[in-house]
XYZ file of C-alpha atoms in Angstrom:
460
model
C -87.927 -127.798 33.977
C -85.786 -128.058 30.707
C -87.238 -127.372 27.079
C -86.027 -130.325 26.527
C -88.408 -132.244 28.895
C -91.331 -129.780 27.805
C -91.303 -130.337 24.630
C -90.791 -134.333 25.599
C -94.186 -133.977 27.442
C -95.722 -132.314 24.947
C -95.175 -134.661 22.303
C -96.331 -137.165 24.372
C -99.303 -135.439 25.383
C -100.511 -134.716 21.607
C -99.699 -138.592 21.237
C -102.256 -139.282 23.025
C -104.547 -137.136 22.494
C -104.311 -138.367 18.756
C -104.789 -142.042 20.480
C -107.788 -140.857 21.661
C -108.845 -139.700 18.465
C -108.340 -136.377 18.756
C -108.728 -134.399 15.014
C -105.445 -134.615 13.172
C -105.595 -130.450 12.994
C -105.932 -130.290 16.556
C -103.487 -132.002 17.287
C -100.854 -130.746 15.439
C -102.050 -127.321 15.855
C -101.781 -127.889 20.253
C -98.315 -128.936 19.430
C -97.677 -126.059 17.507
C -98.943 -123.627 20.260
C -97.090 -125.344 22.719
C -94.387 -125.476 20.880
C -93.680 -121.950 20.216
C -94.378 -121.326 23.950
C -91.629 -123.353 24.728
C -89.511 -121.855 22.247
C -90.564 -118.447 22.502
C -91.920 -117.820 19.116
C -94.570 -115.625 18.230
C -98.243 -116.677 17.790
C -98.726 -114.681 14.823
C -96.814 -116.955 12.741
C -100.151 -119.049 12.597
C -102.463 -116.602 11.307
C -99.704 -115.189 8.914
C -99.249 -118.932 7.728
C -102.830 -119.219 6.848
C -103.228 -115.614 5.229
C -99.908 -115.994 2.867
C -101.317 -119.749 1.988
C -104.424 -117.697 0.557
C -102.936 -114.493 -0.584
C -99.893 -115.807 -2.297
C -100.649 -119.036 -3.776
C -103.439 -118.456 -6.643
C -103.351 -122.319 -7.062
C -104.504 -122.809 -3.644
C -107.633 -121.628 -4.831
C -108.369 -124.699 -6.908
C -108.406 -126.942 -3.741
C -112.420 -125.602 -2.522
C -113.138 -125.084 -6.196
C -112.555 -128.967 -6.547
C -114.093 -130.171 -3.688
C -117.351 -127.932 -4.636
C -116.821 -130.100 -8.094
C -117.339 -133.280 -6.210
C -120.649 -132.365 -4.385
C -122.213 -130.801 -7.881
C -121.057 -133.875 -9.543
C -122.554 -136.043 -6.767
C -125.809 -133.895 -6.137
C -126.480 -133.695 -9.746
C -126.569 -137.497 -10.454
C -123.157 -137.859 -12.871
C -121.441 -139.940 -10.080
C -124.632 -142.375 -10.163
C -124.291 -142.480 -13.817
C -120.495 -143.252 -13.817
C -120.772 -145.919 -11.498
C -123.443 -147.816 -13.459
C -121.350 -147.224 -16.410
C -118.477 -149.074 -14.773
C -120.653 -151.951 -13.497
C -122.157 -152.240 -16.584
C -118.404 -152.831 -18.171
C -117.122 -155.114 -15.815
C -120.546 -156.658 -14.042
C -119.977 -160.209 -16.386
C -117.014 -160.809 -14.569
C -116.424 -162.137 -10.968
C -116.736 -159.805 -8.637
C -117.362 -157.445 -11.123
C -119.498 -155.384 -8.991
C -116.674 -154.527 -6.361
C -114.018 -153.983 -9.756
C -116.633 -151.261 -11.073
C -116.440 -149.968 -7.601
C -112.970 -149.003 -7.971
C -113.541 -147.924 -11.484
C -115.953 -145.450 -10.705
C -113.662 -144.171 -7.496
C -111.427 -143.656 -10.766
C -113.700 -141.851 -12.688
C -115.269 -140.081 -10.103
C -111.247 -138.941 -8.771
C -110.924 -137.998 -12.527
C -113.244 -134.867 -11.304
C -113.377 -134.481 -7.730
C -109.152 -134.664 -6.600
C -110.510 -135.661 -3.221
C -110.107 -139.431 -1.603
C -112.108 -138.856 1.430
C -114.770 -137.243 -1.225
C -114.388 -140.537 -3.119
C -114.335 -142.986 -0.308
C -117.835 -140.857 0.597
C -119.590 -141.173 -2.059
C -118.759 -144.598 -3.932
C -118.967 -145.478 -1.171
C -122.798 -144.459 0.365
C -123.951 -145.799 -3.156
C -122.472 -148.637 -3.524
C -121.884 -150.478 -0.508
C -125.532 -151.877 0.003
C -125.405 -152.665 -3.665
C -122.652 -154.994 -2.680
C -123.772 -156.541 0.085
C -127.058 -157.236 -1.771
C -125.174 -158.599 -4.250
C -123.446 -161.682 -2.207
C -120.149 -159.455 -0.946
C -118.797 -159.836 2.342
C -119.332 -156.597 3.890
C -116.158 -156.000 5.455
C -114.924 -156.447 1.801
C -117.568 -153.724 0.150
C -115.934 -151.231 3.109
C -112.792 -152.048 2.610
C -113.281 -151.791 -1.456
C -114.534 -148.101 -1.187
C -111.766 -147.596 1.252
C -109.338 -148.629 -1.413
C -110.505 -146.697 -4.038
C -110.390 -143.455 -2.813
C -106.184 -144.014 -2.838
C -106.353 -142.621 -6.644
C -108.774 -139.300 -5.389
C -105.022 -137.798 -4.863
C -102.910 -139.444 -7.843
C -105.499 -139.152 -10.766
C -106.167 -135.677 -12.235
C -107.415 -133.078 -10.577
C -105.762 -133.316 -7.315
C -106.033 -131.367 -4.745
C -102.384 -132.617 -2.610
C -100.978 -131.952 -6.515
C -101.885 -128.634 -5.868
C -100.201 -128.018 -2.216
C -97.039 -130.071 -3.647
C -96.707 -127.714 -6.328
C -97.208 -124.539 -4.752
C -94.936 -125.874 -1.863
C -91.893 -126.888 -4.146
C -92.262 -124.411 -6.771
C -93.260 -127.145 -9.784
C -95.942 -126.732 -13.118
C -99.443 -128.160 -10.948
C -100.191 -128.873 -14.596
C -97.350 -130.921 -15.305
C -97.563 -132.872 -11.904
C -101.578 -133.303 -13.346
C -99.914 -134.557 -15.922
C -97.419 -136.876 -14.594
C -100.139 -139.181 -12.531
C -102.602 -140.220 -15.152
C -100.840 -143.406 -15.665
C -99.645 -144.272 -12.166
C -103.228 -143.577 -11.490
C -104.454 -145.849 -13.734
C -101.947 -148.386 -12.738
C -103.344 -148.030 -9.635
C -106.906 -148.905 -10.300
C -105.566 -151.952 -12.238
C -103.908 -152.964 -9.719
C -106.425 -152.774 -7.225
C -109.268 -154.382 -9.485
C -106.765 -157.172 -10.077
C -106.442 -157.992 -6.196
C -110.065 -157.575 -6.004
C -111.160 -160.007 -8.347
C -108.509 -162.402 -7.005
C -110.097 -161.939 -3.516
C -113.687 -162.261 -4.953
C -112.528 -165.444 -7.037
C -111.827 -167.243 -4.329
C -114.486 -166.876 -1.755
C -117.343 -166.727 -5.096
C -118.803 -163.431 -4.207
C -120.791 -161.685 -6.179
C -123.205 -162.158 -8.658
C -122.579 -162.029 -12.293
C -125.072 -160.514 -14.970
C -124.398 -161.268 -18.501
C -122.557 -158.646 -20.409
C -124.812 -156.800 -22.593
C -123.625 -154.345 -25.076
C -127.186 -152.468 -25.349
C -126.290 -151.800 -21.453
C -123.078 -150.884 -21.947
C -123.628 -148.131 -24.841
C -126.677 -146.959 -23.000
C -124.958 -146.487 -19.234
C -121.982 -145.165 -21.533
C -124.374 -142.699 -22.933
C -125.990 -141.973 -19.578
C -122.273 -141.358 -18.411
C -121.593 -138.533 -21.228
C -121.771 -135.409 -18.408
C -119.168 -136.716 -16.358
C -116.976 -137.816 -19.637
C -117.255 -134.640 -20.767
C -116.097 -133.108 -17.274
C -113.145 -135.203 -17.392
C -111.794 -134.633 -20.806
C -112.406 -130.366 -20.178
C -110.814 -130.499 -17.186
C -107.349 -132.885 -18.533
C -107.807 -130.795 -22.261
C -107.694 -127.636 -20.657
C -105.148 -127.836 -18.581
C -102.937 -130.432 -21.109
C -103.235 -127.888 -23.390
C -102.530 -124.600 -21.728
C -105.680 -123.292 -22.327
C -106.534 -123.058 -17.902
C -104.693 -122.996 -15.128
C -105.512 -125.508 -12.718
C -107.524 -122.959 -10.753
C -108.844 -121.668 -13.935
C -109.878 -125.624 -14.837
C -111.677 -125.709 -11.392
C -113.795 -122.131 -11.892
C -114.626 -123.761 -15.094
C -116.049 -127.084 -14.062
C -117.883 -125.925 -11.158
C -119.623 -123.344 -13.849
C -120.177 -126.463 -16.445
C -121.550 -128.646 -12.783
C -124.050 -125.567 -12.069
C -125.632 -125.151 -15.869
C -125.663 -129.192 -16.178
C -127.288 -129.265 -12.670
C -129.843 -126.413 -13.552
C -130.897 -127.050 -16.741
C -131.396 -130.778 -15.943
C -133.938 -130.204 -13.295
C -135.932 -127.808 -15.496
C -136.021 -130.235 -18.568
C -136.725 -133.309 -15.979
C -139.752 -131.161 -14.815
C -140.510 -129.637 -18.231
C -140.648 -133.771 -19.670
C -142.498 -135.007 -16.765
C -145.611 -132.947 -16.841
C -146.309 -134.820 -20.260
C -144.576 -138.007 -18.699
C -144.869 -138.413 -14.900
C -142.725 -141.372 -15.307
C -139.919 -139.810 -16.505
C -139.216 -138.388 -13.229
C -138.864 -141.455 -11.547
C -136.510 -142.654 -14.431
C -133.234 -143.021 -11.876
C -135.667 -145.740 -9.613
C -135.826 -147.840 -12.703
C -133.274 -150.522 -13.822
C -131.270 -149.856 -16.817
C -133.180 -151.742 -19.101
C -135.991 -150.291 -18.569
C -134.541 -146.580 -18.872
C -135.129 -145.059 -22.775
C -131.475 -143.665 -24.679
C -133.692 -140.179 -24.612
C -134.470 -140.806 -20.894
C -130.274 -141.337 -20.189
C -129.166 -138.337 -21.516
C -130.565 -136.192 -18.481
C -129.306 -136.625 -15.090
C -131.635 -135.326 -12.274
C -129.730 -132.178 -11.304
C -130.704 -129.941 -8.520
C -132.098 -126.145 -8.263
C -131.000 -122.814 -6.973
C -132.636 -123.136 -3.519
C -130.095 -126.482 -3.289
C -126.895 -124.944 -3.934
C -126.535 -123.063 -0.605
C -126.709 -126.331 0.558
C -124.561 -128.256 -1.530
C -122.202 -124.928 -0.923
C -121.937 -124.939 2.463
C -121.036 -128.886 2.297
C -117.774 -128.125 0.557
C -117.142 -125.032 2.966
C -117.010 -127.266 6.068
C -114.640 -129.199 4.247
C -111.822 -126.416 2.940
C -112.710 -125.228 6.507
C -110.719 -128.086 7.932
C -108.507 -127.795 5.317
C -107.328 -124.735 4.694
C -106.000 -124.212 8.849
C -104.163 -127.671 8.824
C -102.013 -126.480 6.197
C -101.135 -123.270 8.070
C -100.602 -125.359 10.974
C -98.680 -127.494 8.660
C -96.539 -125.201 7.611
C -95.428 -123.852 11.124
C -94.977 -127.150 12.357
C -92.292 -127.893 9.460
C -90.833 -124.168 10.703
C -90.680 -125.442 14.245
C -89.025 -128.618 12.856
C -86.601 -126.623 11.378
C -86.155 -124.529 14.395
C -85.365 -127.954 16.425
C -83.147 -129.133 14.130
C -85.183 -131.907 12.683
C -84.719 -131.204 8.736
C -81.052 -131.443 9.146
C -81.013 -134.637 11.211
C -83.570 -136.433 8.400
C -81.436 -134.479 5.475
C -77.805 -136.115 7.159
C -79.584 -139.478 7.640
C -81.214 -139.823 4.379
C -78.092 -139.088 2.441
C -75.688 -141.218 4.700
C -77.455 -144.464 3.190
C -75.305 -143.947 -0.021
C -76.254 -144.739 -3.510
C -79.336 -143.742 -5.720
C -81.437 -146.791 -4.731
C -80.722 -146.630 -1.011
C -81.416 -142.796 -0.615
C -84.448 -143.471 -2.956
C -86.128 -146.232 -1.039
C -85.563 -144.593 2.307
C -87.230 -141.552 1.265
C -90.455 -143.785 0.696
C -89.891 -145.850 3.546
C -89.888 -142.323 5.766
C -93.185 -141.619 3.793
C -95.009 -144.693 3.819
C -94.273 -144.601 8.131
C -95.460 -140.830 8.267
C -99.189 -141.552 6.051
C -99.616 -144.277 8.727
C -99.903 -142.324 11.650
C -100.842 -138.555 9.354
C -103.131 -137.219 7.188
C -101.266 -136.645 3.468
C -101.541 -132.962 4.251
C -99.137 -132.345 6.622
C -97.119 -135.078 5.894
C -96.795 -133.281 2.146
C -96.369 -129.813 3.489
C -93.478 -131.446 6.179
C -91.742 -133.819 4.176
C -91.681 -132.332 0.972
C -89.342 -129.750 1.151
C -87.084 -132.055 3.091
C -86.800 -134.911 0.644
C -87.741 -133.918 -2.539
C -84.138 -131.846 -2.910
C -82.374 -135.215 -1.518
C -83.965 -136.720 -4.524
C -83.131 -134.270 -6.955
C -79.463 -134.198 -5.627
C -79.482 -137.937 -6.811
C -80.829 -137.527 -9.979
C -84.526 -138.424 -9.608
C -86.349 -135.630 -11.973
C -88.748 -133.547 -9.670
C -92.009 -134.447 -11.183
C -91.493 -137.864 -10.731
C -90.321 -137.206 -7.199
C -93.782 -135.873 -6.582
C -95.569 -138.431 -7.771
C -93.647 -141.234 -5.921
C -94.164 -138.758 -2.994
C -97.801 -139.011 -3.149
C -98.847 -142.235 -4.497
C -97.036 -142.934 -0.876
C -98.673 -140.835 0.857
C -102.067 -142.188 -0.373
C -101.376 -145.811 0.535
C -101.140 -144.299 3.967
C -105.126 -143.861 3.805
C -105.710 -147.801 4.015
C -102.677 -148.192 6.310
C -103.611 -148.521 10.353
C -103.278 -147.064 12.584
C -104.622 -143.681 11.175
C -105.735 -144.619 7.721
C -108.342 -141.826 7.168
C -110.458 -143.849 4.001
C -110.666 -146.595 6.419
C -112.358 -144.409 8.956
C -114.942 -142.303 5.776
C -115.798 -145.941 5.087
C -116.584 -146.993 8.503
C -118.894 -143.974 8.548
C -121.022 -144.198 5.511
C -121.142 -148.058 5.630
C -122.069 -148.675 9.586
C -118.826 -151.382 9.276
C -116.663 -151.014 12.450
C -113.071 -149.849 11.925
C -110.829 -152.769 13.023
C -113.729 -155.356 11.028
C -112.791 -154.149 7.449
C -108.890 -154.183 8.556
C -108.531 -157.874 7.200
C -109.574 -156.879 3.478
C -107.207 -153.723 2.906
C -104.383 -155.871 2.616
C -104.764 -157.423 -0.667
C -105.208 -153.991 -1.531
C -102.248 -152.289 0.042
C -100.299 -155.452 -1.577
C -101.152 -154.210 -4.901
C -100.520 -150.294 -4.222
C -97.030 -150.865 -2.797
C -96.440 -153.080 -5.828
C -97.484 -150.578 -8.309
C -95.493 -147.852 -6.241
C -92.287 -149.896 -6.284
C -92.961 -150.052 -9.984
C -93.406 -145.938 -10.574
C -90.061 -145.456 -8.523
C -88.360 -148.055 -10.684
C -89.959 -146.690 -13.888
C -88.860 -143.127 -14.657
C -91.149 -142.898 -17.691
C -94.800 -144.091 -16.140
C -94.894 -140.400 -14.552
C -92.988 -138.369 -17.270
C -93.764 -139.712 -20.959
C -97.120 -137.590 -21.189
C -94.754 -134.595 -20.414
C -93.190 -133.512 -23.864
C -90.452 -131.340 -22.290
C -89.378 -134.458 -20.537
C -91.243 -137.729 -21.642
């Protein structure tokens, strides 16, 4: 039998095992093994991918350091906070609920750099809310879907930090460079949604209240205050991104501590004050806002091993990853999409069918490999046209993350089938206003030099 019909077979063999629903990282990484059968390579090259991804990239290190930032922030009560902050903001208006859904996925991204970690916890939170609150709840899935998009486009993210250790670029400047196309993309989004929510009359609407609003705002302070140290430090110089991740996850541990021991400390004078987050809003004190619940020492093992399990899949699908884009290379594969990219001609052309080639590959992969395959493929095709490399990164990944709403793989759409008990192919119907306004808002980045560039002062 030729290598050429092996590796045929093979690839159709991992096709269906990722039909089947095989884990993305198995699948590759059965490709990969068969694959370097077939081609006689050396095993090795796996475990020496994973150790140099660890040993020579200090900015790797921020990816679990993140991720552990999203469980303190969510353990500790600041995401709960955040999100009545946002509802509190935009709850007067019509579907305002479902909007301050995909504000909080903003604020909470602002911290965590993780979509599925966003999708996850907005939305566990707030998906009975909605329902409760007159949404259809195909639409509440699909919402929480959505929002997790921006957990990899707003600051800190944790694909900016493979990109940029992969391509050789500032992680701080690519930080940077997607706080506005970030933002854009929560507009966006929140503008679909309350079209959708127009229409069919869902949700109710409370009256806006400014008392509410400054006292959720004040409730909201820890998580405000994560945000701006994180995008101050690392704006500034003052951290690295790694350096900005040590240091949150040290501010999410005191905050979570000393919470808990001034809850306890207040509530042995006032027994109600523990049960303060059961309450409505209106019935909380300022004094009572101002501490979260936070969590003890015996809890953190826990909360620990959460965000382990997670860098644990991580972590060996970008070695895998990487010696798939090898193997690639090996086959010839870089220089066929190189030639075929280029032969479309001008800067528009080559542009565009760089972000068709990405928008196809996040349907079908995870933005991990697809980063660590097509990255070093296109983004010097775009800078050979022109298109500065920061802003190549972000158009790279504000692809990549539409591909989490986009069937067939769509991983949000699967986290939100998960924590909301809604059946995958059900909450299909409402991602597409959604994806609508992403690919809009994508066009517009790629069109629009300055959106990623003019809070970068060597460039903007």
């Amino acid at each position: 039998m030729t290598d050429g019909t092996l590796i045929t077979l093979l690839s159709l063999g991992v096709t269906f095992l990722f039909m089947m629903g095989v884990p993305v990282f198995l699948v590759i990484g059965y490709w990969v093994i068969g694959m370097s059968f077939v081609l006689g390579l050396p095993l090795d090259n796996m475990a020496a991918a994973l150790s140099r991804v660890f040993t020579d990239g200090f900015a790797l290190l921020a990816m679990p350091l993140f991720i552990l930032t999203g469980d303190l922030i969510n353990r500790s009560g600041i995401a709960r906070r955040l999100t009545d902050y946002a509802y509190a903001c935009l709850g007067w208006i019509r579907g305002g609920l479902a909007m301050a859904a995909l504000g909080a996925c903003g604020l909470f991204a602002a911290i965590s750099g993780s979509n599925s970690a966003t999708t996850a916890t907005i939305g566990s939170m707030l998906h009975p809310e909605m329902v409760k609150g007159g949404y259809d709840e195909r639409f509440s899935a699909a919402t929480a879907a959505a929002g997790g998009t921006v957990g990899i486009i707003i600051p800190p993210s944790i694909i900016f930090i493979v990109y940029g250790f992969l391509m050789n670029l500032p992680i701080s400047d690519l930080f940077v460079a997607g706080i506005i196309p970030g933002t854009l993309m929560v507009l966006a989004m929140m503008t679909a949604c309350f079209l959708v929510c127009f229409r069919n009359k869902w949700g109710y609407i409370i009256d806006l209240n400014i008392i509410r609003m400054m006292k959720t705002g004040l409730g909201a302070w820890l998580g405000f205050f994560a945000i701006g140290l994180v995008l101050w430090g690392i704006y500034t110089g003052k951290f690295s991104p790694t350096e900005a991740a040590g240091v949150t996850v040290g501010f999410c541990v005191i905050v979570g501590f000393l919470c808990l021991a001034i809850t306890k400390i207040i509530s042995i004078r006032n027994p109600e004050f523990a049960t303060r987050e059961d309450r409505p809003v209106d019935e909380r004190s300022f004094g009572g806002m101002l501490v979260v619940n936070g969590f003890g020492p015996l809890e953190l093992p826990s909360i620990t091993m959460r965000s382990a399990q997670i860098t644990g899949i991580l972590a060996p699908l970008i070695a895998v990853s990487v010696v798939m884009q090898q193997i690639l290379s090996v086959l010839g594969a870089q220089a066929f999409l190189t030639e075929f990219v280029t032969s479309m001609g001008g800067y528009y052309a080559v542009l565009f069918t760089a972000m068709i080639i990405v928008f196809i590959s996040g349907m079908v992969l995870e933005s991990l490999p697809v980063t660590i395959i097509l990255a070093p493929i296109l983004a010097p095709i775009a800078h050979d046209i022109g298109v500065e490399p920061v802003q190549f990164a972000v158009i790279f990944l504000v692809g990549a993350s539409i591909g989490f709403i986009t069937p067939p793989y769509g991983l949000n759409l699967y986290v939100a089938s998960g924590v909301t008990g809604v059946p995958y192919f059900r909450l299909l119907r409402y991602t597409w206003p959604y994806l609508i306004a992403l690919i809009t808002i994508w066009i517009i980045v790629a069109l629009v030099p300055s959106l990623s560039t003019m809070l970068l002062p060597e460039i903007g």
